[in-house]
PDB file of C-alpha atoms in Angstrom:
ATOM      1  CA  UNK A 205    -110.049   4.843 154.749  1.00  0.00           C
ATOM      2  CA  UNK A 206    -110.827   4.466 150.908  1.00  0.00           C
ATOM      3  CA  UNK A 207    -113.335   6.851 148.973  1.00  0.00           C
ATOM      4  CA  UNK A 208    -116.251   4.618 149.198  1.00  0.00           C
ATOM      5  CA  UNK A 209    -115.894   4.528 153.254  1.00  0.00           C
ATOM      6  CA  UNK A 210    -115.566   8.205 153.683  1.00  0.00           C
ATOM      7  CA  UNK A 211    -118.182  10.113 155.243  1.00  0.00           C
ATOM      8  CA  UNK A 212    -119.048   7.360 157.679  1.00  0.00           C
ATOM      9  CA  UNK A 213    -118.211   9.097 160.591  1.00  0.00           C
ATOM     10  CA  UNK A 214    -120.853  11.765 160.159  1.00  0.00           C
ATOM     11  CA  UNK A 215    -123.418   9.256 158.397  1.00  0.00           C
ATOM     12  CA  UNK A 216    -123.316   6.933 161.139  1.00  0.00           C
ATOM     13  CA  UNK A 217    -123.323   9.927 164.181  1.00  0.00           C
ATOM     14  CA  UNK A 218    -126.264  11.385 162.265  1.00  0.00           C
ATOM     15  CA  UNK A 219    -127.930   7.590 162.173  1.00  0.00           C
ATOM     16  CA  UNK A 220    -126.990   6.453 166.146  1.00  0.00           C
ATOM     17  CA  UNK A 221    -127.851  10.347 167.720  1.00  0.00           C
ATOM     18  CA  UNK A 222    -131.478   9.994 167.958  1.00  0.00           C
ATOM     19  CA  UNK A 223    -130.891   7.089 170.413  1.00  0.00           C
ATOM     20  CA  UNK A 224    -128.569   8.849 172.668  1.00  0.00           C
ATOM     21  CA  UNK A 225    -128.755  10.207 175.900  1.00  0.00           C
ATOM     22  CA  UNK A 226    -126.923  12.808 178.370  1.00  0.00           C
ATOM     23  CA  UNK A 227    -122.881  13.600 177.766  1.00  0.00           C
ATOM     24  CA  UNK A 228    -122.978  11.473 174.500  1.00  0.00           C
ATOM     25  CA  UNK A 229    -125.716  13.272 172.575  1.00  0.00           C
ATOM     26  CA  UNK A 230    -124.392  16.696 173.465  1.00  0.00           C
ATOM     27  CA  UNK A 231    -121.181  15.590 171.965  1.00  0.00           C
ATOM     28  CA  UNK A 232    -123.123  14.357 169.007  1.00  0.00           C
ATOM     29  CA  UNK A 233    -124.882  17.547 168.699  1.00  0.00           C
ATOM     30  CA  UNK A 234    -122.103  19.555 168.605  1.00  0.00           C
ATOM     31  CA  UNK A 235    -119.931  17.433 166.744  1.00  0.00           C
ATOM     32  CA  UNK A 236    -122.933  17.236 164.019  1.00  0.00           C
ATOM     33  CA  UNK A 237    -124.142  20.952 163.979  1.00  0.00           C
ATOM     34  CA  UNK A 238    -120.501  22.262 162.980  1.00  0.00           C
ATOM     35  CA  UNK A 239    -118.343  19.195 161.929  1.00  0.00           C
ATOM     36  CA  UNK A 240    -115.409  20.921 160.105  1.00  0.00           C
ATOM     37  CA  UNK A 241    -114.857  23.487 163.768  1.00  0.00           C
ATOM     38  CA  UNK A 242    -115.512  20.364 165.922  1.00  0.00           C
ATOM     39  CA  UNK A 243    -112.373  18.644 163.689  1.00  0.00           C
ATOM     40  CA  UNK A 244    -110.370  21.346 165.201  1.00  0.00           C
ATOM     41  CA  UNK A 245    -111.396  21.514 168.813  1.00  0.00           C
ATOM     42  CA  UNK A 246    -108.877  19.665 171.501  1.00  0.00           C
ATOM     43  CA  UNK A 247    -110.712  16.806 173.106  1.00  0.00           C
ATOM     44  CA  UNK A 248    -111.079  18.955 176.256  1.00  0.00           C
ATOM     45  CA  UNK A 249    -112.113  22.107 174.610  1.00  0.00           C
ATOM     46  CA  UNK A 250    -115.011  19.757 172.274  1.00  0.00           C
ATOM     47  CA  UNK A 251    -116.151  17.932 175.734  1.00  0.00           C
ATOM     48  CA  UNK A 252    -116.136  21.859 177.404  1.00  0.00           C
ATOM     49  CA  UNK A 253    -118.583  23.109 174.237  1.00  0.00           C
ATOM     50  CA  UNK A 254    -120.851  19.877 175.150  1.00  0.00           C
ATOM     51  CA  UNK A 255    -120.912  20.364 178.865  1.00  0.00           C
ATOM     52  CA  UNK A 256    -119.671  17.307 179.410  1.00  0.00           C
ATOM     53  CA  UNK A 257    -115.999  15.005 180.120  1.00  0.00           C
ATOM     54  CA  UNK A 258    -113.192  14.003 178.062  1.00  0.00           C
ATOM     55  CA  UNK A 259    -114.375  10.720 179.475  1.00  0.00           C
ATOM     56  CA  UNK A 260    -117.103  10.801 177.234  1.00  0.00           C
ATOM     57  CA  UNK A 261    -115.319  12.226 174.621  1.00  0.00           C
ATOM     58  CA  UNK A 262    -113.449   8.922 174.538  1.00  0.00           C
ATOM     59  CA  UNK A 263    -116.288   6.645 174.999  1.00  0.00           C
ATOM     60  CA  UNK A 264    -118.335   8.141 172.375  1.00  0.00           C
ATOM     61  CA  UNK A 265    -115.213   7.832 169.467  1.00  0.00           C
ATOM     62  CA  UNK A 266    -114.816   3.891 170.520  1.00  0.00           C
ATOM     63  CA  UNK A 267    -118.714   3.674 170.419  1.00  0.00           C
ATOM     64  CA  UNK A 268    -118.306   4.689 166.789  1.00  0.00           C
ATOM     65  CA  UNK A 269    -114.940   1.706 166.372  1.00  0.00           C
ATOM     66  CA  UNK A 270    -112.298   4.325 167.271  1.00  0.00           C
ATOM     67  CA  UNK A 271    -109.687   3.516 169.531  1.00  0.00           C
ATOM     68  CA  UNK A 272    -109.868   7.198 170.785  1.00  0.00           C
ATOM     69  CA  UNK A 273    -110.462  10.806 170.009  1.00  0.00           C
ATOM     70  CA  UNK A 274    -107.396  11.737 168.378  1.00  0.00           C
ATOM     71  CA  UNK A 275    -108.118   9.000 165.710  1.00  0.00           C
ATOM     72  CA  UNK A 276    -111.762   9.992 165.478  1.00  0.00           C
ATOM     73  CA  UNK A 277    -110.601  13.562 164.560  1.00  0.00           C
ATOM     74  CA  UNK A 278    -108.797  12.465 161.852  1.00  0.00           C
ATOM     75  CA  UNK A 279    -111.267  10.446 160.339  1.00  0.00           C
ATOM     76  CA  UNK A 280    -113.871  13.529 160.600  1.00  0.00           C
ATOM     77  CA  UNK A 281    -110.857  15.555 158.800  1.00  0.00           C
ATOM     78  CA  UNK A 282    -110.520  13.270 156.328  1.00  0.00           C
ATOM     79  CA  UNK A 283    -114.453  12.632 155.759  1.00  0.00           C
ATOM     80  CA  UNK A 284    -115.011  16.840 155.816  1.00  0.00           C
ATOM     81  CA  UNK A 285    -112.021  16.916 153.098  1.00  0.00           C
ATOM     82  CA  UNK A 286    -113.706  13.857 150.876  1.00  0.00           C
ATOM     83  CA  UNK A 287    -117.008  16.019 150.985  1.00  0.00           C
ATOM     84  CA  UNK A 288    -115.293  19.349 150.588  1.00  0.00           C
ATOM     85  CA  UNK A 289    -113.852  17.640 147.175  1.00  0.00           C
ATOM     86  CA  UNK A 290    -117.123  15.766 146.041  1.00  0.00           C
ATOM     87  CA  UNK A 291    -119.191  18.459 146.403  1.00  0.00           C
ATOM     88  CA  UNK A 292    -117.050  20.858 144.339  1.00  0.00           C
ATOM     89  CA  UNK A 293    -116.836  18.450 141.481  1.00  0.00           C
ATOM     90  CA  UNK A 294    -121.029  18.246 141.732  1.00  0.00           C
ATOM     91  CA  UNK A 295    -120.786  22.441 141.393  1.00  0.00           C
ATOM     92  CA  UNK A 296    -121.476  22.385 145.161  1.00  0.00           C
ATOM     93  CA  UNK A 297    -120.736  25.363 147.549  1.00  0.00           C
ATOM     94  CA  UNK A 298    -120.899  26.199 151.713  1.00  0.00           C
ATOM     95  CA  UNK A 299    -124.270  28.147 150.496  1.00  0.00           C
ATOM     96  CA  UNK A 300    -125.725  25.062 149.384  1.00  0.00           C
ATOM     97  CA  UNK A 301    -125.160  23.503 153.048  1.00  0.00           C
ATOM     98  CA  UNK A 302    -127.284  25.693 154.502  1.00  0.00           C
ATOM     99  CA  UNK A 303    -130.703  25.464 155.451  1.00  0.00           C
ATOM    100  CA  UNK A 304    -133.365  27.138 152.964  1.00  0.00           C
ATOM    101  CA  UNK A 305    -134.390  30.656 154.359  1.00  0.00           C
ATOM    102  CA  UNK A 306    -137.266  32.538 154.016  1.00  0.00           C
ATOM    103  CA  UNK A 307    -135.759  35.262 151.799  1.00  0.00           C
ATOM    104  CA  UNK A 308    -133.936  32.399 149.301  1.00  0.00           C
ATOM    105  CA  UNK A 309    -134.806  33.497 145.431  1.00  0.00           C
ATOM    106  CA  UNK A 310    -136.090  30.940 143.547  1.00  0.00           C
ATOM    107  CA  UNK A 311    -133.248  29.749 142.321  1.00  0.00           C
ATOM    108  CA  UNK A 312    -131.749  29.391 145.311  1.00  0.00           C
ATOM    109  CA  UNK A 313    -134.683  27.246 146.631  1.00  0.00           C
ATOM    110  CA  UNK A 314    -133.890  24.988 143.643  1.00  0.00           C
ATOM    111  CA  UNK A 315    -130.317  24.975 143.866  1.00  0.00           C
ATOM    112  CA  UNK A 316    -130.511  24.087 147.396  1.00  0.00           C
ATOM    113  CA  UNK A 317    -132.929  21.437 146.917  1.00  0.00           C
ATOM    114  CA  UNK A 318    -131.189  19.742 144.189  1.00  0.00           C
ATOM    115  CA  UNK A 319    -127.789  19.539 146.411  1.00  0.00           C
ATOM    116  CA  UNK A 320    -129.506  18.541 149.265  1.00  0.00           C
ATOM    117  CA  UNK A 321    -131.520  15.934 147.612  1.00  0.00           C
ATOM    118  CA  UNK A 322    -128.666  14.535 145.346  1.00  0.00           C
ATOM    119  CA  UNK A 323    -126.206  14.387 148.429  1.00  0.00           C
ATOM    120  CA  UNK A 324    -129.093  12.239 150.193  1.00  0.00           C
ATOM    121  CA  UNK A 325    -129.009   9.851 146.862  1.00  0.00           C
ATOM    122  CA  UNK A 326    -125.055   9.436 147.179  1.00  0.00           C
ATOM    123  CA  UNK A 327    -124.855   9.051 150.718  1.00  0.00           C
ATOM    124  CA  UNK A 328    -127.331   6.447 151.099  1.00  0.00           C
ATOM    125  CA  UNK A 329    -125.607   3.794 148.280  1.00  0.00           C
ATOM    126  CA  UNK A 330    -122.270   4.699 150.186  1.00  0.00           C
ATOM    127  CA  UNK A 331    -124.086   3.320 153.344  1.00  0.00           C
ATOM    128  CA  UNK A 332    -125.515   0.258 152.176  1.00  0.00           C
ATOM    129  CA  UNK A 333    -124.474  -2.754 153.947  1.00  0.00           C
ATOM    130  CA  UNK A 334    -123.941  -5.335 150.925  1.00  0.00           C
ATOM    131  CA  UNK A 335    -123.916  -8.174 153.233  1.00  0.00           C
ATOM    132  CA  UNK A 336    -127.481  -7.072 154.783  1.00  0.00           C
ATOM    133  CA  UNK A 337    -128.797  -6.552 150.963  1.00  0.00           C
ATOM    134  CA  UNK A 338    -127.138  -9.988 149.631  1.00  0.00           C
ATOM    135  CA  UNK A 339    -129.821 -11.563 152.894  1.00  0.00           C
ATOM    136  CA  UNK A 340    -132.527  -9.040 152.082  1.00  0.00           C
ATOM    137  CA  UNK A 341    -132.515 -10.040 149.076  1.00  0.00           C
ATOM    138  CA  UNK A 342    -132.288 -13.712 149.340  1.00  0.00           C
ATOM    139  CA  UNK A 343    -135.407 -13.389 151.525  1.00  0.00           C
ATOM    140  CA  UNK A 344    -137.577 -11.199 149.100  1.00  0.00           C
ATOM    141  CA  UNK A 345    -136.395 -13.630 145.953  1.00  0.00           C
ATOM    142  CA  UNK A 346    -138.262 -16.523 147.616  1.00  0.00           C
ATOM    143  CA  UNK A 347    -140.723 -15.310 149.950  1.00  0.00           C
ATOM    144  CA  UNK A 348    -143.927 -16.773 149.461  1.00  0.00           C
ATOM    145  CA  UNK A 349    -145.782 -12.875 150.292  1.00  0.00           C
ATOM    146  CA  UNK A 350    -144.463  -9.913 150.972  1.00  0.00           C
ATOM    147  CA  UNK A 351    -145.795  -7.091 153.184  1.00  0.00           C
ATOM    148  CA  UNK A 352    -144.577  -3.636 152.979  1.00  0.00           C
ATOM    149  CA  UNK A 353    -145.496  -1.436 155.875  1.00  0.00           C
ATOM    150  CA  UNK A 354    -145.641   2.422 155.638  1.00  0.00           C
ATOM    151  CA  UNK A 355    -146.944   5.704 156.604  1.00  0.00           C
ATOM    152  CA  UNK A 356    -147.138   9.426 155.794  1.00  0.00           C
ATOM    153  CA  UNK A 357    -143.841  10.218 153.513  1.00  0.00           C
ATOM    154  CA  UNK A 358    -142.581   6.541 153.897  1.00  0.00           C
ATOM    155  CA  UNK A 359    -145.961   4.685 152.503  1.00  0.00           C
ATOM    156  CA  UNK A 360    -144.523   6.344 149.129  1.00  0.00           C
ATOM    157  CA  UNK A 361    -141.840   3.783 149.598  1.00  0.00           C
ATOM    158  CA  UNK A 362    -143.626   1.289 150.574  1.00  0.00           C
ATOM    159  CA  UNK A 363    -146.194   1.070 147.688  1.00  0.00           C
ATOM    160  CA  UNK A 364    -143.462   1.980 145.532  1.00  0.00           C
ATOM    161  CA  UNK A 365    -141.950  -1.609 146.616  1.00  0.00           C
ATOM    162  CA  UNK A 366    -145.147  -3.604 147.031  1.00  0.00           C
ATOM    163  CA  UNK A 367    -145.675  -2.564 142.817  1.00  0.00           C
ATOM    164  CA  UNK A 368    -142.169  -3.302 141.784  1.00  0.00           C
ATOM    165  CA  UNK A 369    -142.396  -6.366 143.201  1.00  0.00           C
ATOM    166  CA  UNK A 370    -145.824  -7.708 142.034  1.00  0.00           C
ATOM    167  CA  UNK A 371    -144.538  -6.680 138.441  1.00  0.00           C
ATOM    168  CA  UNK A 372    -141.846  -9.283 138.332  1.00  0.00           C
ATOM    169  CA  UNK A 373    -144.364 -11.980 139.867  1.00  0.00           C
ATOM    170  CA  UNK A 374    -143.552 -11.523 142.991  1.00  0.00           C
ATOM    171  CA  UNK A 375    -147.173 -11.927 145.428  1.00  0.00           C
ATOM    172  CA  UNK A 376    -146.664  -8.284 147.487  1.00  0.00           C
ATOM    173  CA  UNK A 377    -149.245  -6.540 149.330  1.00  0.00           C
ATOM    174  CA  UNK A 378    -148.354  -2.854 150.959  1.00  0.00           C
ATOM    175  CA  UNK A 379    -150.501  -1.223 153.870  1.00  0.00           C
ATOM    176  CA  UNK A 380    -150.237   2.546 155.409  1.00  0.00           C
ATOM    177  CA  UNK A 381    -153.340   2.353 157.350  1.00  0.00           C
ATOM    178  CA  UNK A 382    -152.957   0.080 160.904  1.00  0.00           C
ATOM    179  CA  UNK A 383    -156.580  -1.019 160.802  1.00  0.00           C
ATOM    180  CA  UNK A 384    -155.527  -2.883 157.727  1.00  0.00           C
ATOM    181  CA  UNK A 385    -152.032  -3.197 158.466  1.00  0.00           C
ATOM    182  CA  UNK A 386    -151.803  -4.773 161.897  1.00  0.00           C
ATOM    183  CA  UNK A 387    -154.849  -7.312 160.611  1.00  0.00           C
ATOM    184  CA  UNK A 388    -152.919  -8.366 157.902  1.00  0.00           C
ATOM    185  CA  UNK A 389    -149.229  -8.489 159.273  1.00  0.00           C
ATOM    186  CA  UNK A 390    -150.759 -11.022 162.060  1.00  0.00           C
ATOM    187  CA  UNK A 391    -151.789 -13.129 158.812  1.00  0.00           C
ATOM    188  CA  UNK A 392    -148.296 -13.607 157.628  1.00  0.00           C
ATOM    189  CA  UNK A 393    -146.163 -16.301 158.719  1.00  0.00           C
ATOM    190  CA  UNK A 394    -143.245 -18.958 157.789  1.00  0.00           C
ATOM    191  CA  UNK A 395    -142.492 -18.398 154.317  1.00  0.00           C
ATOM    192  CA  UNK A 396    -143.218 -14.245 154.717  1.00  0.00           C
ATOM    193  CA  UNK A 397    -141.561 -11.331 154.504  1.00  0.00           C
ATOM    194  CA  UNK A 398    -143.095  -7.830 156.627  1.00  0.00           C
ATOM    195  CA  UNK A 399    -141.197  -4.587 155.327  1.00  0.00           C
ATOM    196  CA  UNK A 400    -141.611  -1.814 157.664  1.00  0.00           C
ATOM    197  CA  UNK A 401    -140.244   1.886 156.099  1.00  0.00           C
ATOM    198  CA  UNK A 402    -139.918   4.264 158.317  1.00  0.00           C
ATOM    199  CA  UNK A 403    -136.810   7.686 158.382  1.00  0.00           C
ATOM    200  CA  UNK A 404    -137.125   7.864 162.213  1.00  0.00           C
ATOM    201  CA  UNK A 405    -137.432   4.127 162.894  1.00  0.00           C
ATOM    202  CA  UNK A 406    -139.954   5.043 165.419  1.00  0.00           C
ATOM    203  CA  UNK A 407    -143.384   5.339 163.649  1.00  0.00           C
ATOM    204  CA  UNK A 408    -145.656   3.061 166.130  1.00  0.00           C
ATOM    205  CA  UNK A 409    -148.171   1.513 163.200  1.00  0.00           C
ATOM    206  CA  UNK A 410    -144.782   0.482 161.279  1.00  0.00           C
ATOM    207  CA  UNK A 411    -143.435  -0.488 164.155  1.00  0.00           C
ATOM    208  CA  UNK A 412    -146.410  -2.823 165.843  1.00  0.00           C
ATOM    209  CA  UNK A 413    -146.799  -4.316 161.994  1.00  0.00           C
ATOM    210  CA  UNK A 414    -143.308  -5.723 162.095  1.00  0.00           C
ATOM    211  CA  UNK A 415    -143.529  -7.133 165.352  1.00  0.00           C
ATOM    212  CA  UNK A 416    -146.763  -8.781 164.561  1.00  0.00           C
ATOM    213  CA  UNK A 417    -145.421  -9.960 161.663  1.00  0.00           C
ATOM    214  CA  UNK A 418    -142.422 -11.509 163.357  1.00  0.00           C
ATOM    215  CA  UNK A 419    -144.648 -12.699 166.175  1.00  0.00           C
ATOM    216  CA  UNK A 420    -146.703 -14.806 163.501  1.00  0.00           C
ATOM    217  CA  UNK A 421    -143.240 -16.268 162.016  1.00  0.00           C
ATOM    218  CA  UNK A 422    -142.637 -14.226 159.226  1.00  0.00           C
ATOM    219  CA  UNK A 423    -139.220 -12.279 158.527  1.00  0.00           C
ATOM    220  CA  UNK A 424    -138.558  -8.741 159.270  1.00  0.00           C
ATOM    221  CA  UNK A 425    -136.895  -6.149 157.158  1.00  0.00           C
ATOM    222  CA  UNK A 426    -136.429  -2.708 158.021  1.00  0.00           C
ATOM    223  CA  UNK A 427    -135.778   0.306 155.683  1.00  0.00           C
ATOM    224  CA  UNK A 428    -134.706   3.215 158.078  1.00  0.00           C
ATOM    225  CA  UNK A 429    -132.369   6.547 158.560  1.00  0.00           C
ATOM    226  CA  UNK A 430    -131.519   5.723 161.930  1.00  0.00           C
ATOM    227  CA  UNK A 431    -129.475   3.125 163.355  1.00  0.00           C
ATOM    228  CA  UNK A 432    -130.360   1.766 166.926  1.00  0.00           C
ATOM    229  CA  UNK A 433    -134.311   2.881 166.323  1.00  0.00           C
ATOM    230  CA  UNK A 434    -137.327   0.979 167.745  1.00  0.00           C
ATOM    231  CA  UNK A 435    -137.626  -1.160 163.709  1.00  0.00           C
ATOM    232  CA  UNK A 436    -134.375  -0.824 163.333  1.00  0.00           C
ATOM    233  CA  UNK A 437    -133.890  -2.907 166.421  1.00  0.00           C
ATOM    234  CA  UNK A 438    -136.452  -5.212 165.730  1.00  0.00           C
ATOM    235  CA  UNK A 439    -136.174  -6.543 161.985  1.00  0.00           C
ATOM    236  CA  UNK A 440    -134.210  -9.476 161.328  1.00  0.00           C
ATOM    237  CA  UNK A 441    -132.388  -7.328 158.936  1.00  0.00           C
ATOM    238  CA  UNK A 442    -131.781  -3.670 157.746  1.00  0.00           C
ATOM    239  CA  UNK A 443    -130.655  -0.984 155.500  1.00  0.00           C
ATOM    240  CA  UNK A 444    -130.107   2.390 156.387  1.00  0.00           C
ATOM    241  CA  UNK A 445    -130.459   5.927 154.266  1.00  0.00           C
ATOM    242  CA  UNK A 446    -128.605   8.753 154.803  1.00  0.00           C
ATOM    243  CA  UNK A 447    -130.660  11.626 154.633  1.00  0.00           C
ATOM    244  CA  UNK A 448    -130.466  15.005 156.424  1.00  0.00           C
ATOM    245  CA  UNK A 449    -133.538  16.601 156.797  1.00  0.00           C
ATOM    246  CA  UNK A 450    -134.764  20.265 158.030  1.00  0.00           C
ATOM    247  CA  UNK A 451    -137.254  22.299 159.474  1.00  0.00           C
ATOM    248  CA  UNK A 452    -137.989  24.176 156.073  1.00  0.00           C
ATOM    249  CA  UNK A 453    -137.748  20.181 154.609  1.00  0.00           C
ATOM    250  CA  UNK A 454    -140.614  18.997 157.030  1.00  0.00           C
ATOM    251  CA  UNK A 455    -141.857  17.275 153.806  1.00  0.00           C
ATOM    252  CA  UNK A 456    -139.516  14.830 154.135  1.00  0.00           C
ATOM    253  CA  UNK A 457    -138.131  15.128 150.285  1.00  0.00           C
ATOM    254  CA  UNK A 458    -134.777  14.273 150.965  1.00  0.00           C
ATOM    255  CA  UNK A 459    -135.611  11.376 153.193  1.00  0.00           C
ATOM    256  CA  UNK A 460    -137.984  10.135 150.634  1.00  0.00           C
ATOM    257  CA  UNK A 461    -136.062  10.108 147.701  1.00  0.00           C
ATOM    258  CA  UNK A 462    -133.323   8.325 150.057  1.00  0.00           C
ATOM    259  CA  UNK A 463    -135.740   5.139 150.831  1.00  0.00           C
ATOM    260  CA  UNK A 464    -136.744   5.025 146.700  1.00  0.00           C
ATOM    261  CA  UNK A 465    -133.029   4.580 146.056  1.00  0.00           C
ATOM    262  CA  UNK A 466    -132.916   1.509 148.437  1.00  0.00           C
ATOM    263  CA  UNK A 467    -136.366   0.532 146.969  1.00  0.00           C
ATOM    264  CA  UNK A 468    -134.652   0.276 143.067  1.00  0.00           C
ATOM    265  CA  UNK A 469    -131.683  -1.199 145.220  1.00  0.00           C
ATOM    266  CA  UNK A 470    -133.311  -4.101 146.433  1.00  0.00           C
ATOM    267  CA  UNK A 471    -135.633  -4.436 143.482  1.00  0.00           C
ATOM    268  CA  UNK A 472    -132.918  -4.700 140.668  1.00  0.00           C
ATOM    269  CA  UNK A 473    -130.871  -7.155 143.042  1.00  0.00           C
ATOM    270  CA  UNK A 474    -134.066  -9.397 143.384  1.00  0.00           C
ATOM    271  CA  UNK A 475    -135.290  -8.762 139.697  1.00  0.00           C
ATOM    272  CA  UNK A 476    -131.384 -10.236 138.839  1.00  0.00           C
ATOM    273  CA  UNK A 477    -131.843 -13.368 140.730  1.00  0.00           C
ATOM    274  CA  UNK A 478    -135.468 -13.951 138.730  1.00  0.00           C
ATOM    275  CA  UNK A 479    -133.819 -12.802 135.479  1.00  0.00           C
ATOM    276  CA  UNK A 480    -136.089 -14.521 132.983  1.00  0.00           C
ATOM    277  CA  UNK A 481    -139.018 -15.192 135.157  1.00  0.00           C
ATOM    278  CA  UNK A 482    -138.931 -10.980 135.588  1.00  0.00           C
ATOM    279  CA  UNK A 483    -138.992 -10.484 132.519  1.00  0.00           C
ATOM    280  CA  UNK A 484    -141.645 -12.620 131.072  1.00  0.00           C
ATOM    281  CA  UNK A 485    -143.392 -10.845 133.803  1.00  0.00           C
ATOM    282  CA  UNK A 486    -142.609  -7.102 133.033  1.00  0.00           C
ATOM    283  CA  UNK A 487    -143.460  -8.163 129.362  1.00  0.00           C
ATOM    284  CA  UNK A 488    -146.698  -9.556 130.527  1.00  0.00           C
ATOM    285  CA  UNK A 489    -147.673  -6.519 132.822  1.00  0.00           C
ATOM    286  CA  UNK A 490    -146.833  -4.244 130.218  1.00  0.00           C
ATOM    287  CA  UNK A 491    -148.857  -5.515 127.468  1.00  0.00           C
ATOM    288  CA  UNK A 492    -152.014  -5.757 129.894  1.00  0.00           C
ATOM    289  CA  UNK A 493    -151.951  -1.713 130.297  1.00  0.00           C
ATOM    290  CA  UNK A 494    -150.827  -0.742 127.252  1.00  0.00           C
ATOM    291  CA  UNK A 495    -154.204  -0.050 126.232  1.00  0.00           C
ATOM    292  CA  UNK A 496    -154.638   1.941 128.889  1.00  0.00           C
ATOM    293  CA  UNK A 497    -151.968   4.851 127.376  1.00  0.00           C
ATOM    294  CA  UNK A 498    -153.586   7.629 124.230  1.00  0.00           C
ATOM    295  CA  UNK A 499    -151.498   8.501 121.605  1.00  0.00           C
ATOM    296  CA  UNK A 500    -150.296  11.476 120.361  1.00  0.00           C
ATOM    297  CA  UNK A 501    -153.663  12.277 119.002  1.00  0.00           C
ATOM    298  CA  UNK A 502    -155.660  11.511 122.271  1.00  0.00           C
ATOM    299  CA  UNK A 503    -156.968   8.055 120.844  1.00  0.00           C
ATOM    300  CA  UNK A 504    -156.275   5.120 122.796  1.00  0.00           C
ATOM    301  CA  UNK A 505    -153.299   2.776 121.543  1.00  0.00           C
TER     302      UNK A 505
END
C-alpha cells in the first residue's frame, strides 16, 4: 500500500457502516470506535467483542477487497501507523483524537477543532476517485444547466458550487428549499446536470431532487460522506468526503469544510478545461462588482 492509499481501510469502514446491518455493523463499530486495539485482537476474540462469528469477521474484510482477516489487520496496522506518523508531523497528539468535552479550555476547543477539521481536508483529497472526477467533470464542462441540490449544512456547498460555476460562464442554478427544488429538478433534462450534496446521503429533499432530475433525463452527481447511501446509490456518479463528525460537532464543521474541498476540486478541474473562456469570465464578473467594494476611507472604489 503506498502513502496516498493509506487510511482507506478506516475511510471506507467509516463511509459503508451506515448501510450495514446485524454481525457486520457490530464489527464495524467496534473496529471503528478503537481501531489501533481492534488491530490487535485475534479474529475470534474481535468477532467475541462484536457478538458475532469469525464467519463474519471474514466476510466483512473481503467486503472491504481483503482476501481475509489476517490481511485486513495488517492493512489497519499499517493505516493506524501512516496516521500515527502524519499526525505527528502536523503537531498532532492522542488528545487531539478525542471528542471536545465540556470542561476543554479554550485552547483546547481550538486545537481540537483545527486537527479535526484539517484531518477532514486531507482525508477527503486522499479519497477522491480521479476517474469519477475526470467524468464529473467532463459532465459539468459541457452541461447546458446545472442544478445543485442542498440543505441545512450541505446547501453551503451547494450555493458555494452553483456561484463558482456561474462565474466562469457556466448557466448554474442551486436550490435548498424542495418547493423550489423538486419544481425545478423536474425541469431539467438531456443536456443537464442535478448535484445533490448531502454528508449522510440520506437527506429526502436532496434525495427526491436527484431522482427527479434523472427521471426528466438529466445526469446525476452526488457529493456525499457515505458510500452505499440512498444519493449515493442513485447518481450516475460520485465523490465521497471523509469527514468524522461528533456529538459536540452537531454543526457539521468538519463535514462542511470536507464538501467545499470537493467543491474547489471540481471547480478548478472544470475552470482548467474552459481556461480562457474562465477567465474572460472571472475578469468580467469582477469588474461588474468592483464598485460594489469602499476603500480604505469608506468611499466607494
Amino acid at each position: 500500500m503506498t502513502a496516498a492509499g493509506h487510511e482507506q481501510v478506516l475511510t471506507t469502514l467509516r463511509a459503508i457502516a451506515p448501510g450495514m446491518q446485524g454481525a457486520l455493523r457490530r464489527i464495524a463499530d467496534v473496529m471503528l470506535a478503537d481501531p489501533a486495539a481492534a488491530a490487535e485482537l485475534s479474529i475470534d476474540r474481535l468477532a467475541e467483542a462484536a457478538d458475532s462469528s469469525p464467519a463474519s469477521v471474514v466476510r466483512l474484510a473481503r467486503d472491504l477487497g481483503f482476501s481475509g482477516y489476517r490481511e485486513l489487520r495488517f492493512a489497519l496496522r499499517a493505516d493506524l501507523a501512516y496516521a500515527s506518523g502524519r499526525d505527528a508531523s502536523n503537531g498532532g497528539s492522542a488528545e487531539l483524537h478525542r471528542d471536545i468535552d465540556p470542561t476543554d479550555s479554550l485552547d483546547q476547543v481550538i486545537a481540537k477543532i483545527a486537527f479535526a477539521d484539517s484531518r477532514a481536508v486531507t482525508e477527503t483529497c486522499e479519497r477522491v476517485d480521479t476517474g469519477e472526477l475526470a467524468a464529473i467533470t467532463a459532465l459539468l464542462s459541457s452541461a447546458r444547466r446545472v442544478a445543485t441540490f442542498g440543505v441545512g449544512a450541505s446547501a453551503f456547498a451547494a450555493t458555494d458550487l452553483q456561484q463558482k460555476l456561474s462565474r466562469i460562464g457556466l448557466w448554474a442554478a442551486a436550490y435548498s428549499d424542495a418547493h423550489e427544488g423538486l419544481p425545478a429538478a423536474s425541469l431539467l433534462g438531456e443536456g443537464d446536470v442535478a448535484v445533490g450534496i448531502s454528508h449522510g446521503g440520506d437527506t429526502i429533499d436532496v434525495v427526491d431532487a436527484l431522482r427527479i432530475a434523472q427521471e426528466a433525463g438529466a445526469r446525476t452527481v452526488a457529493l456525499s460522506n457515505t458510500a452505499g447511501s440512498p444519493l449515493v446509490s442513485l447518481a450516475d456518479h460520485a465523490l465521497l468526503t471523509a469527514a468524522q463528525e461528533s456529538p459536540f460537532r452537531s454543526g457539521a464543521t468538519a463535514s462542511r469544510l470536507a464538501q467545499l474541498t470537493l467543491v474547489d476540486i471540481i471547480f478548478v478541474t472544470v475552470a482548467q478545461r474552459h481556461h480562457e473562456e474562465a477567465g474572460r469570465a472571472l475578469d468580467r464578473t469582477r469588474e461588474a462588482i468592483a464598485a460594489r467594494r469602499l476603500d480604505r476611507g469608506g468611499r466607494r472604489r
